[in-house]
Each structure stands twice: as structure tokens, then as C-alpha cells.
GROMACS .gro file of C-alpha atoms in nm:
model
  154
    1UNK     CA    1   1.230  -1.113  -2.457
    2UNK     CA    2   1.056  -1.258  -2.756
    3UNK     CA    3   1.256  -1.519  -2.948
    4UNK     CA    4   1.346  -1.440  -3.309
    5UNK     CA    5   1.055  -1.477  -3.541
    6UNK     CA    6   0.730  -1.325  -3.648
    7UNK     CA    7   0.599  -1.028  -3.442
    8UNK     CA    8   0.333  -1.120  -3.188
    9UNK     CA    9   0.109  -0.906  -2.976
   10UNK     CA   10  -0.239  -0.781  -2.909
   11UNK     CA   11  -0.458  -0.473  -2.897
   12UNK     CA   12  -0.742  -0.430  -2.650
   13UNK     CA   13  -1.013  -0.170  -2.582
   14UNK     CA   14  -1.208  -0.171  -2.253
   15UNK     CA   15  -1.509   0.052  -2.181
   16UNK     CA   16  -1.701   0.108  -1.856
   17UNK     CA   17  -1.906   0.367  -1.666
   18UNK     CA   18  -1.825   0.738  -1.636
   19UNK     CA   19  -1.699   0.732  -1.996
   20UNK     CA   20  -1.402   0.528  -1.880
   21UNK     CA   21  -1.189   0.361  -2.145
   22UNK     CA   22  -0.855   0.185  -2.160
   23UNK     CA   23  -0.665   0.113  -2.479
   24UNK     CA   24  -0.370  -0.126  -2.471
   25UNK     CA   25  -0.128  -0.235  -2.743
   26UNK     CA   26   0.164  -0.473  -2.692
   27UNK     CA   27   0.384  -0.651  -2.940
   28UNK     CA   28   0.726  -0.800  -2.969
   29UNK     CA   29   0.938  -1.003  -3.202
   30UNK     CA   30   1.282  -1.035  -3.334
   31UNK     CA   31   1.528  -1.118  -3.603
   32UNK     CA   32   1.845  -1.323  -3.567
   33UNK     CA   33   2.034  -1.040  -3.387
   34UNK     CA   34   1.756  -0.810  -3.264
   35UNK     CA   35   1.469  -0.865  -3.024
   36UNK     CA   36   1.215  -0.600  -2.933
   37UNK     CA   37   0.910  -0.540  -2.717
   38UNK     CA   38   0.685  -0.235  -2.736
   39UNK     CA   39   0.377  -0.152  -2.532
   40UNK     CA   40   0.141   0.137  -2.482
   41UNK     CA   41  -0.157   0.202  -2.255
   42UNK     CA   42  -0.398   0.497  -2.256
   43UNK     CA   43  -0.672   0.548  -1.996
   44UNK     CA   44  -0.950   0.807  -1.989
   45UNK     CA   45  -1.228   0.863  -1.737
   46UNK     CA   46  -1.472   1.128  -1.619
   47UNK     CA   47  -1.421   1.007  -1.261
   48UNK     CA   48  -1.045   1.041  -1.214
   49UNK     CA   49  -1.036   1.117  -0.840
   50UNK     CA   50  -1.296   1.021  -0.585
   51UNK     CA   51  -1.523   1.327  -0.568
   52UNK     CA   52  -1.733   1.432  -0.270
   53UNK     CA   53  -2.053   1.375  -0.470
   54UNK     CA   54  -2.187   1.066  -0.648
   55UNK     CA   55  -2.207   1.254  -0.978
   56UNK     CA   56  -1.862   1.401  -1.038
   57UNK     CA   57  -1.825   1.755  -1.165
   58UNK     CA   58  -1.502   1.855  -1.340
   59UNK     CA   59  -1.329   1.522  -1.274
   60UNK     CA   60  -1.183   1.400  -1.606
   61UNK     CA   61  -0.838   1.255  -1.644
   62UNK     CA   62  -0.610   1.067  -1.877
   63UNK     CA   63  -0.299   0.853  -1.831
   64UNK     CA   64  -0.063   0.732  -2.102
   65UNK     CA   65   0.237   0.504  -2.081
   66UNK     CA   66   0.464   0.394  -2.366
   67UNK     CA   67   0.755   0.154  -2.323
   68UNK     CA   68   1.005  -0.003  -2.558
   69UNK     CA   69   1.294  -0.245  -2.520
   70UNK     CA   70   1.539  -0.327  -2.795
   71UNK     CA   71   1.814  -0.587  -2.749
   72UNK     CA   72   2.077  -0.603  -3.024
   73UNK     CA   73   2.354  -0.862  -3.048
   74UNK     CA   74   2.639  -0.651  -3.190
   75UNK     CA   75   2.885  -0.941  -3.198
   76UNK     CA   76   2.960  -1.277  -3.043
   77UNK     CA   77   3.055  -1.109  -2.713
   78UNK     CA   78   2.873  -0.777  -2.733
   79UNK     CA   79   2.515  -0.678  -2.667
   80UNK     CA   80   2.353  -0.333  -2.682
   81UNK     CA   81   2.023  -0.279  -2.500
   82UNK     CA   82   1.794   0.024  -2.510
   83UNK     CA   83   1.504   0.059  -2.265
   84UNK     CA   84   1.291   0.372  -2.292
   85UNK     CA   85   0.956   0.490  -2.159
   86UNK     CA   86   0.728   0.793  -2.161
   87UNK     CA   87   0.447   0.868  -1.915
   88UNK     CA   88   0.188   1.143  -1.928
   89UNK     CA   89  -0.107   1.218  -1.700
   90UNK     CA   90  -0.369   1.492  -1.681
   91UNK     CA   91  -0.639   1.533  -1.420
   92UNK     CA   92  -0.902   1.779  -1.311
   93UNK     CA   93  -0.955   1.825  -0.939
   94UNK     CA   94  -1.322   1.757  -0.867
   95UNK     CA   95  -1.558   2.044  -0.793
   96UNK     CA   96  -1.861   2.057  -0.570
   97UNK     CA   97  -2.169   2.236  -0.706
   98UNK     CA   98  -2.066   2.576  -0.564
   99UNK     CA   99  -1.717   2.553  -0.713
  100UNK     CA  100  -1.855   2.439  -1.049
  101UNK     CA  101  -2.104   2.729  -1.059
  102UNK     CA  102  -1.819   2.972  -0.982
  103UNK     CA  103  -1.618   2.831  -1.275
  104UNK     CA  104  -1.335   2.675  -1.072
  105UNK     CA  105  -1.087   2.502  -1.306
  106UNK     CA  106  -0.800   2.335  -1.118
  107UNK     CA  107  -0.588   2.089  -1.315
  108UNK     CA  108  -0.263   1.899  -1.286
  109UNK     CA  109  -0.030   1.756  -1.552
  110UNK     CA  110   0.255   1.514  -1.497
  111UNK     CA  111   0.497   1.367  -1.745
  112UNK     CA  112   0.824   1.185  -1.745
  113UNK     CA  113   1.077   1.006  -1.962
  114UNK     CA  114   1.357   0.764  -1.898
  115UNK     CA  115   1.605   0.577  -2.111
  116UNK     CA  116   1.883   0.327  -2.045
  117UNK     CA  117   2.147   0.251  -2.306
  118UNK     CA  118   2.353  -0.048  -2.198
  119UNK     CA  119   2.656  -0.214  -2.355
  120UNK     CA  120   2.762  -0.556  -2.230
  121UNK     CA  121   3.081  -0.730  -2.328
  122UNK     CA  122   3.162  -1.082  -2.210
  123UNK     CA  123   3.478  -1.284  -2.247
  124UNK     CA  124   3.446  -1.627  -2.092
  125UNK     CA  125   3.351  -1.582  -1.726
  126UNK     CA  126   3.451  -1.213  -1.729
  127UNK     CA  127   3.241  -0.923  -1.843
  128UNK     CA  128   3.214  -0.548  -1.860
  129UNK     CA  129   2.893  -0.343  -1.855
  130UNK     CA  130   2.865   0.027  -1.932
  131UNK     CA  131   2.540   0.220  -1.914
  132UNK     CA  132   2.403   0.564  -1.985
  133UNK     CA  133   2.086   0.667  -1.806
  134UNK     CA  134   1.857   0.966  -1.840
  135UNK     CA  135   1.540   1.056  -1.654
  136UNK     CA  136   1.324   1.365  -1.641
  137UNK     CA  137   0.989   1.433  -1.483
  138UNK     CA  138   0.770   1.736  -1.453
  139UNK     CA  139   0.458   1.835  -1.257
  140UNK     CA  140   0.246   2.137  -1.346
  141UNK     CA  141  -0.036   2.241  -1.114
  142UNK     CA  142  -0.279   2.504  -1.242
  143UNK     CA  143  -0.480   2.644  -0.954
  144UNK     CA  144  -0.770   2.887  -0.970
  145UNK     CA  145  -0.693   3.149  -0.704
  146UNK     CA  146  -0.956   3.396  -0.825
  147UNK     CA  147  -1.239   3.150  -0.756
  148UNK     CA  148  -1.076   3.016  -0.439
  149UNK     CA  149  -1.024   3.366  -0.295
  150UNK     CA  150  -1.383   3.460  -0.383
  151UNK     CA  151  -1.496   3.202  -0.128
  152UNK     CA  152  -1.623   2.928  -0.359
  153UNK     CA  153  -1.444   2.658  -0.163
  154UNK     CA  154  -1.592   2.453   0.121
   0.00000   0.00000   0.00000
């Protein structure tokens, strides 16, 4: 964790072929009783999965991740910590030329969240920790049975 003081961090943007980009932001800091760290990353590309052709058709995708950690000193012997994150991803399954001409549009979305809320109490060499935890994730696949059943698949 960052020591108390002025916030520090960075932001970065990377670009490459296939319209690929990555944006990153991270910073942290603190005050006498609170330290924090926050980060986020977002990726985008038009070549998400390895397609069967050199020039991908219908192959875009994005990924996002956000994370935060907050550490609060509630008293001389007590500390409260919150860790939380969010992820999100979207991708298109690549098409060959026949599938693209038939209008095949198969996609997948994934997302998830988690959080930990932790209380720590210490008294000399003894201590007690209590925690609450939550996590959820979801996957949604959107197929294209009309095109697939019409025979536009290899």
C-alpha cells in the first residue's frame, strides 16, 4: 500500500495493429488513517481470437478490469479493509468468408464482481479477523442458429 501522502500514479495508452489499444490508469495515496490504490485497464482489438484467416472477419473484442483497495485505520487496534473489482469482456467469434456473407453474428459476454470487507482487531499478540465476501459472475453466449442451420458453417 502507498504510504500517506500525495496521490501518485500514471495513465498510459498503447496502440498497435488490428486497431488494438490498451488504456491503463493506476493511482494510490493516503492520509494519516487511510491508504488507497485504484487501477483500471481497458483493451480493444479487431483480432480478439485467432481466426482461420489472416484478415479477421467479425473478430472484435474488449476487456475491462477495475480494482480498488481501501485500508482504513479505525483505531489503534482496528483496521477495516475493502477490496473490490469488476471485470467485463465482450468478444465476437471469428467468421470465415462464407459465414460473414451469410450474416453470422455469434458473440459472448462475460462479467464479474467481487468484494471483500475485512475487519481486523489486534490486542498484543492476539487478534481477531472477520470478513464478508461476495462474488458474482455471468456468461452470456449469443449464437446464430438460423445461419448455422442454413449450412454456412465449415
